[in-house]
């Protein structure tokens, strides 16, 4: 019972957490929640001035993927603190 409450608390903390990653020397900044959901995307005026749509798309994808990978690692670390490394699905 107490473990389930603590897991729910950690899940809420992850939902509120923000993880950032940038690409192109900071021209693109992606911010995701601790669950990996994209919540913000910032593009510098310089990257748009380039006029290279394919470059912008690649930078966005790179920043989002990196931020999601960081969020996944954060979630794994957060939950493994509670579960002692038990595999998912082993908890009630």
C-alpha atoms as a PDB file:
ATOM      1  CA  UNK A   1       0.000   0.000   0.000  1.00  0.00           C
ATOM      2  CA  UNK A   2       2.741   2.418   1.007  1.00  0.00           C
ATOM      3  CA  UNK A   3       4.847   1.405  -1.999  1.00  0.00           C
ATOM      4  CA  UNK A   4       1.945   2.061  -4.366  1.00  0.00           C
ATOM      5  CA  UNK A   5       1.451   5.521  -2.854  1.00  0.00           C
ATOM      6  CA  UNK A   6       5.151   6.291  -3.238  1.00  0.00           C
ATOM      7  CA  UNK A   7       5.100   5.077  -6.860  1.00  0.00           C
ATOM      8  CA  UNK A   8       2.114   7.329  -7.593  1.00  0.00           C
ATOM      9  CA  UNK A   9       3.962  10.243  -5.994  1.00  0.00           C
ATOM     10  CA  UNK A  10       7.064   9.608  -8.107  1.00  0.00           C
ATOM     11  CA  UNK A  11       4.934   9.320 -11.265  1.00  0.00           C
ATOM     12  CA  UNK A  12       3.441  12.743 -10.492  1.00  0.00           C
ATOM     13  CA  UNK A  13       6.913  14.182  -9.906  1.00  0.00           C
ATOM     14  CA  UNK A  14       8.018  12.817 -13.282  1.00  0.00           C
ATOM     15  CA  UNK A  15       4.988  14.375 -14.967  1.00  0.00           C
ATOM     16  CA  UNK A  16       5.991  17.754 -13.519  1.00  0.00           C
ATOM     17  CA  UNK A  17       9.733  17.353 -14.185  1.00  0.00           C
ATOM     18  CA  UNK A  18      11.283  19.105 -17.164  1.00  0.00           C
ATOM     19  CA  UNK A  19      14.251  17.753 -19.129  1.00  0.00           C
ATOM     20  CA  UNK A  20      16.041  19.832 -21.772  1.00  0.00           C
ATOM     21  CA  UNK A  21      18.267  19.032 -24.717  1.00  0.00           C
ATOM     22  CA  UNK A  22      19.597  21.224 -27.487  1.00  0.00           C
ATOM     23  CA  UNK A  23      20.947  20.729 -30.989  1.00  0.00           C
ATOM     24  CA  UNK A  24      22.820  22.852 -33.477  1.00  0.00           C
ATOM     25  CA  UNK A  25      24.857  24.616 -30.836  1.00  0.00           C
ATOM     26  CA  UNK A  26      21.721  25.717 -29.010  1.00  0.00           C
ATOM     27  CA  UNK A  27      19.762  26.795 -32.084  1.00  0.00           C
ATOM     28  CA  UNK A  28      17.041  24.285 -31.162  1.00  0.00           C
ATOM     29  CA  UNK A  29      15.953  23.545 -27.597  1.00  0.00           C
ATOM     30  CA  UNK A  30      13.485  20.774 -26.765  1.00  0.00           C
ATOM     31  CA  UNK A  31      11.878  20.459 -23.341  1.00  0.00           C
ATOM     32  CA  UNK A  32      10.065  17.265 -22.371  1.00  0.00           C
ATOM     33  CA  UNK A  33       8.304  16.068 -19.243  1.00  0.00           C
ATOM     34  CA  UNK A  34       9.786  13.305 -17.127  1.00  0.00           C
ATOM     35  CA  UNK A  35       7.503  10.978 -19.085  1.00  0.00           C
ATOM     36  CA  UNK A  36       9.101  12.074 -22.366  1.00  0.00           C
ATOM     37  CA  UNK A  37       6.219  14.183 -23.668  1.00  0.00           C
ATOM     38  CA  UNK A  38       7.313  17.267 -25.618  1.00  0.00           C
ATOM     39  CA  UNK A  39       6.133  20.346 -23.702  1.00  0.00           C
ATOM     40  CA  UNK A  40       8.222  23.144 -25.248  1.00  0.00           C
ATOM     41  CA  UNK A  41      10.218  23.709 -28.415  1.00  0.00           C
ATOM     42  CA  UNK A  42      12.385  26.784 -28.935  1.00  0.00           C
ATOM     43  CA  UNK A  43      13.997  27.776 -32.242  1.00  0.00           C
ATOM     44  CA  UNK A  44      16.544  30.575 -32.472  1.00  0.00           C
ATOM     45  CA  UNK A  45      15.964  33.212 -35.151  1.00  0.00           C
ATOM     46  CA  UNK A  46      19.324  32.210 -36.655  1.00  0.00           C
ATOM     47  CA  UNK A  47      18.198  28.666 -37.452  1.00  0.00           C
ATOM     48  CA  UNK A  48      15.107  29.990 -39.203  1.00  0.00           C
ATOM     49  CA  UNK A  49      17.114  32.602 -41.113  1.00  0.00           C
ATOM     50  CA  UNK A  50      19.174  29.820 -42.661  1.00  0.00           C
ATOM     51  CA  UNK A  51      16.148  28.878 -44.756  1.00  0.00           C
ATOM     52  CA  UNK A  52      17.200  25.215 -44.796  1.00  0.00           C
ATOM     53  CA  UNK A  53      14.015  23.380 -43.840  1.00  0.00           C
ATOM     54  CA  UNK A  54      15.687  19.969 -43.824  1.00  0.00           C
ATOM     55  CA  UNK A  55      18.362  21.224 -41.410  1.00  0.00           C
ATOM     56  CA  UNK A  56      15.712  22.630 -39.073  1.00  0.00           C
ATOM     57  CA  UNK A  57      13.796  19.349 -39.155  1.00  0.00           C
ATOM     58  CA  UNK A  58      16.951  17.355 -38.388  1.00  0.00           C
ATOM     59  CA  UNK A  59      17.888  19.639 -35.490  1.00  0.00           C
ATOM     60  CA  UNK A  60      14.387  19.420 -34.019  1.00  0.00           C
ATOM     61  CA  UNK A  61      14.409  15.626 -34.219  1.00  0.00           C
ATOM     62  CA  UNK A  62      17.872  15.433 -32.662  1.00  0.00           C
ATOM     63  CA  UNK A  63      16.947  17.712 -29.755  1.00  0.00           C
ATOM     64  CA  UNK A  64      13.642  15.939 -29.080  1.00  0.00           C
ATOM     65  CA  UNK A  65      15.198  12.462 -29.214  1.00  0.00           C
ATOM     66  CA  UNK A  66      17.998  13.481 -26.846  1.00  0.00           C
ATOM     67  CA  UNK A  67      15.556  15.067 -24.394  1.00  0.00           C
ATOM     68  CA  UNK A  68      13.343  11.967 -24.490  1.00  0.00           C
ATOM     69  CA  UNK A  69      16.351   9.717 -23.865  1.00  0.00           C
ATOM     70  CA  UNK A  70      17.320  11.853 -20.854  1.00  0.00           C
ATOM     71  CA  UNK A  71      13.732  11.698 -19.565  1.00  0.00           C
ATOM     72  CA  UNK A  72      13.660   7.911 -19.950  1.00  0.00           C
ATOM     73  CA  UNK A  73      16.884   7.618 -17.964  1.00  0.00           C
ATOM     74  CA  UNK A  74      15.495   9.930 -15.272  1.00  0.00           C
ATOM     75  CA  UNK A  75      12.309   7.847 -15.046  1.00  0.00           C
ATOM     76  CA  UNK A  76      14.266   4.600 -14.799  1.00  0.00           C
ATOM     77  CA  UNK A  77      16.512   5.999 -12.074  1.00  0.00           C
ATOM     78  CA  UNK A  78      13.568   7.451 -10.169  1.00  0.00           C
ATOM     79  CA  UNK A  79      11.548   4.254 -10.224  1.00  0.00           C
ATOM     80  CA  UNK A  80      14.483   1.913  -9.574  1.00  0.00           C
ATOM     81  CA  UNK A  81      15.100   3.765  -6.310  1.00  0.00           C
ATOM     82  CA  UNK A  82      11.717   2.477  -5.165  1.00  0.00           C
ATOM     83  CA  UNK A  83      11.682  -0.957  -6.718  1.00  0.00           C
ATOM     84  CA  UNK A  84      15.268  -1.927  -6.039  1.00  0.00           C
ATOM     85  CA  UNK A  85      15.757  -2.767  -9.710  1.00  0.00           C
ATOM     86  CA  UNK A  86      12.769  -5.124 -10.009  1.00  0.00           C
ATOM     87  CA  UNK A  87      11.607  -5.433 -13.613  1.00  0.00           C
ATOM     88  CA  UNK A  88       8.405  -3.618 -14.628  1.00  0.00           C
ATOM     89  CA  UNK A  89       5.265  -5.680 -14.131  1.00  0.00           C
ATOM     90  CA  UNK A  90       6.493  -7.240 -10.905  1.00  0.00           C
ATOM     91  CA  UNK A  91       4.762  -4.617  -8.785  1.00  0.00           C
ATOM     92  CA  UNK A  92       1.127  -4.782  -7.745  1.00  0.00           C
END
